[in-house]
Amino acid sequence: PSLSGGALRYVAVGYALSGFAALGYEVVWARILFIHTLHAVYSFSLMLAVFLAGLPAGGAAGTWWLRRHRATVGHFGVLQLAIGTLAIVMLLVFARLPSLNIDELLGGYSVGYELTIAAVTMFPPTFLMGLLFPVVGSLYTRERTSDVGLRIGTVNALNTLGAIVGSLAAGFMLIPLLGLRDTTLLLAGVNLALGIGAMWLAARHRPILRWATWPLLGVPLWAASVMSPGLYLGAYTDAAQYLVFYEEGVEATVAVIEVPDRNLKVSFVNGRDEVPTDEVSMRAFRLLGHLPGLLRPEASNALVLSFGNGIVTGTLDTHGIPVIDAVDLSREMIEAARIYEQENYNVLQSPRLRLHVEDARNFLLQSDEQYEIISADATHPGNASSWALFTREFYELVRQRLAPEGVFMQWVPRHALADADYRAIVGTAMREFPHLTLWATGGPHTFIVATPEQFTAASLEAVLARGAKNERVRTDLGPPSIIARYVAMFEPHLGRYLGSPRVVTDNNAYFMPPRVTR
């Protein structure tokens, strides 16, 4: 039978709301899956590929089915109910991912592992979303001959508009307000409500069927009451008993665990461990804060890129620099810094500190200020959120914002980074800062230090003399003899070590892990 005008309008509006929910799911699922990945540049690409593959696969299956059957509003309703229900089921799958041991089956974290977990969690619901398109197209163009293209374009435009609003709302409003789990339940409620409405229209002559679907609207509320709290810790789910901070924001999911009997705190940013307070890591944080202050004892201002939990900034603040600008992309990391008051010397209360929630490179682009000290402590260059702080374009920006007598220091890790890529990063920095020395505090922690003039043995003696007079430096780093050991290579030796490495640019910043030989 022909559809009434009201039923057609419902299908069109319902398809728009389906687009809202679909892109909302994509944002939420990508955020949850990112916690289980390596945060590599390809991680989001794999998730997006699976999401987009599900849509045409479902569309093709729906087209094949419609060649043999006639679409009804009831089919539209059943699909909406199935999508909403499956989205809730997927929350349980996400929570169980660490215990499924997929990484062990596939030989560890790899492209195959990330593709598999994306396929397991995202492909089934996106397949159902793809089925919607041929069903809606069939319903909306039934018995039409002259304006089929216009009507298909109309429903697609409405769906696309809904998708745009859904992606913005999920990322910037719903996740910070409700969290990942409850945002998913809200979106599932949209699908279930659409399904119930469609079944109400389809079952005009079946009152029992009309009322039988209404209890499904309570499924998200029931799920919220029986599900465990939405804490997404990735591989560190077993550490939930030590959780002292957990926030889901626009940029990141940040958690902090504290193990009192080990005197250990660790932050997890989207599942990746950051800011551990073990002895080796703390030595690295302290050097990043103290060394620039010792090199430029009369500095009038400083800039810290990647505030994190404030340990580097707090260490630098002990040198009495009048103004310290600190930048971090995640507001939640700044809030978590309160847990690290002992380690960061309560820097959040410092009158000299100016905090900026901003991308580091955007901050450099927008600022005209010249800094006498710039200290950079980004996460691993293989991380999709940090690679841009290890390229020629970044070092050019730093050089432009560095005062003529300024000092620049940056952490460059040795772990999970091929030797050729490590040399490329350091060599790229040396092209912009000819007077470069390499420091190392043990473990994977190395640092490049750029000075206005060549750093020599005499320069080191001056730094050590200042450090010997500073009680805080002696407490944090040890006596001058210990600090002297942190110099890994002076400028001439560093140049010979680097050779002629490739130049890392924004267009080729792809870093490989080292090859493991057995």
PDB file of N, CA and C in Angstrom, residues 298-335:
ATOM      1  N   GLU A 298      69.076  34.032  34.482  1.00  0.00           N
ATOM      2  CA  GLU A 298      68.443  35.357  34.537  1.00  0.00           C
ATOM      3  C   GLU A 298      67.235  35.457  33.609  1.00  0.00           C
ATOM      4  N   ALA A 299      66.691  34.341  33.178  1.00  0.00           N
ATOM      5  CA  ALA A 299      65.568  34.370  32.236  1.00  0.00           C
ATOM      6  C   ALA A 299      64.378  35.113  32.815  1.00  0.00           C
ATOM      7  N   SER A 300      63.732  35.912  31.968  1.00  0.00           N
ATOM      8  CA  SER A 300      62.563  36.671  32.405  1.00  0.00           C
ATOM      9  C   SER A 300      61.257  35.957  32.084  1.00  0.00           C
ATOM     10  N   ASN A 301      61.301  34.986  31.204  1.00  0.00           N
ATOM     11  CA  ASN A 301      60.088  34.231  30.886  1.00  0.00           C
ATOM     12  C   ASN A 301      60.470  32.853  30.346  1.00  0.00           C
ATOM     13  N   ALA A 302      59.496  31.957  30.332  1.00  0.00           N
ATOM     14  CA  ALA A 302      59.722  30.592  29.844  1.00  0.00           C
ATOM     15  C   ALA A 302      58.415  30.041  29.297  1.00  0.00           C
ATOM     16  N   LEU A 303      58.556  29.064  28.423  1.00  0.00           N
ATOM     17  CA  LEU A 303      57.396  28.394  27.821  1.00  0.00           C
ATOM     18  C   LEU A 303      57.596  26.891  27.948  1.00  0.00           C
ATOM     19  N   VAL A 304      56.563  26.208  28.478  1.00  0.00           N
ATOM     20  CA  VAL A 304      56.583  24.746  28.580  1.00  0.00           C
ATOM     21  C   VAL A 304      55.495  24.205  27.658  1.00  0.00           C
ATOM     22  N   LEU A 305      55.904  23.424  26.682  1.00  0.00           N
ATOM     23  CA  LEU A 305      54.959  22.825  25.745  1.00  0.00           C
ATOM     24  C   LEU A 305      54.647  21.408  26.210  1.00  0.00           C
ATOM     25  N   SER A 306      53.404  21.175  26.486  1.00  0.00           N
ATOM     26  CA  SER A 306      52.870  19.955  27.076  1.00  0.00           C
ATOM     27  C   SER A 306      53.055  19.995  28.591  1.00  0.00           C
ATOM     28  N   PHE A 307      52.133  20.691  29.235  1.00  0.00           N
ATOM     29  CA  PHE A 307      52.148  20.824  30.693  1.00  0.00           C
ATOM     30  C   PHE A 307      52.007  19.465  31.362  1.00  0.00           C
ATOM     31  N   GLY A 308      51.197  18.584  30.777  1.00  0.00           N
ATOM     32  CA  GLY A 308      50.983  17.263  31.372  1.00  0.00           C
ATOM     33  C   GLY A 308      50.431  17.389  32.769  1.00  0.00           C
ATOM     34  N   ASN A 309      51.082  16.772  33.727  1.00  0.00           N
ATOM     35  CA  ASN A 309      50.667  16.895  35.123  1.00  0.00           C
ATOM     36  C   ASN A 309      51.545  17.851  35.909  1.00  0.00           C
ATOM     37  N   GLY A 310      52.341  18.653  35.178  1.00  0.00           N
ATOM     38  CA  GLY A 310      52.994  19.805  35.778  1.00  0.00           C
ATOM     39  C   GLY A 310      54.336  19.585  36.434  1.00  0.00           C
ATOM     40  N   ILE A 311      54.931  18.392  36.320  1.00  0.00           N
ATOM     41  CA  ILE A 311      56.189  18.148  37.031  1.00  0.00           C
ATOM     42  C   ILE A 311      57.326  18.994  36.452  1.00  0.00           C
ATOM     43  N   VAL A 312      57.441  19.032  35.121  1.00  0.00           N
ATOM     44  CA  VAL A 312      58.485  19.852  34.491  1.00  0.00           C
ATOM     45  C   VAL A 312      58.261  21.323  34.799  1.00  0.00           C
ATOM     46  N   THR A 313      57.006  21.762  34.660  1.00  0.00           N
ATOM     47  CA  THR A 313      56.698  23.172  34.907  1.00  0.00           C
ATOM     48  C   THR A 313      56.970  23.543  36.361  1.00  0.00           C
ATOM     49  N   GLY A 314      56.564  22.681  37.280  1.00  0.00           N
ATOM     50  CA  GLY A 314      56.804  22.951  38.693  1.00  0.00           C
ATOM     51  C   GLY A 314      58.281  22.998  39.022  1.00  0.00           C
ATOM     52  N   THR A 315      59.064  22.132  38.390  1.00  0.00           N
ATOM     53  CA  THR A 315      60.511  22.132  38.598  1.00  0.00           C
ATOM     54  C   THR A 315      61.132  23.420  38.079  1.00  0.00           C
ATOM     55  N   LEU A 316      60.717  23.849  36.897  1.00  0.00           N
ATOM     56  CA  LEU A 316      61.215  25.102  36.329  1.00  0.00           C
ATOM     57  C   LEU A 316      60.812  26.302  37.187  1.00  0.00           C
ATOM     58  N   ASP A 317      59.622  26.207  37.769  1.00  0.00           N
ATOM     59  CA  ASP A 317      59.117  27.313  38.594  1.00  0.00           C
ATOM     60  C   ASP A 317      59.980  27.558  39.828  1.00  0.00           C
ATOM     61  N   THR A 318      60.732  26.554  40.282  1.00  0.00           N
ATOM     62  CA  THR A 318      61.577  26.740  41.468  1.00  0.00           C
ATOM     63  C   THR A 318      62.750  27.684  41.190  1.00  0.00           C
ATOM     64  N   HIS A 319      62.979  28.019  39.927  1.00  0.00           N
ATOM     65  CA  HIS A 319      64.078  28.930  39.588  1.00  0.00           C
ATOM     66  C   HIS A 319      63.640  30.389  39.619  1.00  0.00           C
ATOM     67  N   GLY A 320      62.404  30.643  40.017  1.00  0.00           N
ATOM     68  CA  GLY A 320      61.953  32.016  40.204  1.00  0.00           C
ATOM     69  C   GLY A 320      61.782  32.812  38.928  1.00  0.00           C
ATOM     70  N   ILE A 321      61.550  32.176  37.811  1.00  0.00           N
ATOM     71  CA  ILE A 321      61.337  32.878  36.539  1.00  0.00           C
ATOM     72  C   ILE A 321      60.020  33.652  36.640  1.00  0.00           C
ATOM     73  N   PRO A 322      60.009  34.947  36.341  1.00  0.00           N
ATOM     74  CA  PRO A 322      58.813  35.781  36.569  1.00  0.00           C
ATOM     75  C   PRO A 322      57.546  35.295  35.868  1.00  0.00           C
ATOM     76  N   VAL A 323      57.669  34.799  34.637  1.00  0.00           N
ATOM     77  CA  VAL A 323      56.493  34.373  33.868  1.00  0.00           C
ATOM     78  C   VAL A 323      56.780  33.023  33.223  1.00  0.00           C
ATOM     79  N   ILE A 324      55.900  32.058  33.462  1.00  0.00           N
ATOM     80  CA  ILE A 324      55.994  30.757  32.797  1.00  0.00           C
ATOM     81  C   ILE A 324      54.661  30.469  32.125  1.00  0.00           C
ATOM     82  N   ASP A 325      54.673  30.411  30.803  1.00  0.00           N
ATOM     83  CA  ASP A 325      53.496  29.983  30.042  1.00  0.00           C
ATOM     84  C   ASP A 325      53.588  28.470  29.854  1.00  0.00           C
ATOM     85  N   ALA A 326      52.507  27.768  30.173  1.00  0.00           N
ATOM     86  CA  ALA A 326      52.464  26.319  30.005  1.00  0.00           C
ATOM     87  C   ALA A 326      51.250  25.959  29.160  1.00  0.00           C
ATOM     88  N   VAL A 327      51.464  25.097  28.177  1.00  0.00           N
ATOM     89  CA  VAL A 327      50.428  24.763  27.197  1.00  0.00           C
ATOM     90  C   VAL A 327      50.136  23.271  27.251  1.00  0.00           C
ATOM     91  N   ASP A 328      48.853  22.917  27.221  1.00  0.00           N
ATOM     92  CA  ASP A 328      48.468  21.518  27.099  1.00  0.00           C
ATOM     93  C   ASP A 328      47.131  21.434  26.381  1.00  0.00           C
ATOM     94  N   LEU A 329      46.996  20.404  25.557  1.00  0.00           N
ATOM     95  CA  LEU A 329      45.775  20.245  24.770  1.00  0.00           C
ATOM     96  C   LEU A 329      44.620  19.703  25.594  1.00  0.00           C
ATOM     97  N   SER A 330      44.929  19.027  26.687  1.00  0.00           N
ATOM     98  CA  SER A 330      43.897  18.355  27.482  1.00  0.00           C
ATOM     99  C   SER A 330      43.649  19.095  28.797  1.00  0.00           C
ATOM    100  N   ARG A 331      42.450  19.616  28.935  1.00  0.00           N
ATOM    101  CA  ARG A 331      42.076  20.268  30.194  1.00  0.00           C
ATOM    102  C   ARG A 331      42.063  19.251  31.334  1.00  0.00           C
ATOM    103  N   GLU A 332      41.744  18.008  31.017  1.00  0.00           N
ATOM    104  CA  GLU A 332      41.668  16.978  32.045  1.00  0.00           C
ATOM    105  C   GLU A 332      43.045  16.670  32.628  1.00  0.00           C
ATOM    106  N   MET A 333      44.095  16.732  31.803  1.00  0.00           N
ATOM    107  CA  MET A 333      45.446  16.516  32.322  1.00  0.00           C
ATOM    108  C   MET A 333      45.824  17.610  33.318  1.00  0.00           C
ATOM    109  N   ILE A 334      45.413  18.820  33.026  1.00  0.00           N
ATOM    110  CA  ILE A 334      45.696  19.930  33.945  1.00  0.00           C
ATOM    111  C   ILE A 334      44.959  19.719  35.265  1.00  0.00           C
ATOM    112  N   GLU A 335      43.704  19.262  35.179  1.00  0.00           N
ATOM    113  CA  GLU A 335      42.947  18.996  36.402  1.00  0.00           C
ATOM    114  C   GLU A 335      43.594  17.858  37.200  1.00  0.00           C
TER     115      GLU A 335
END
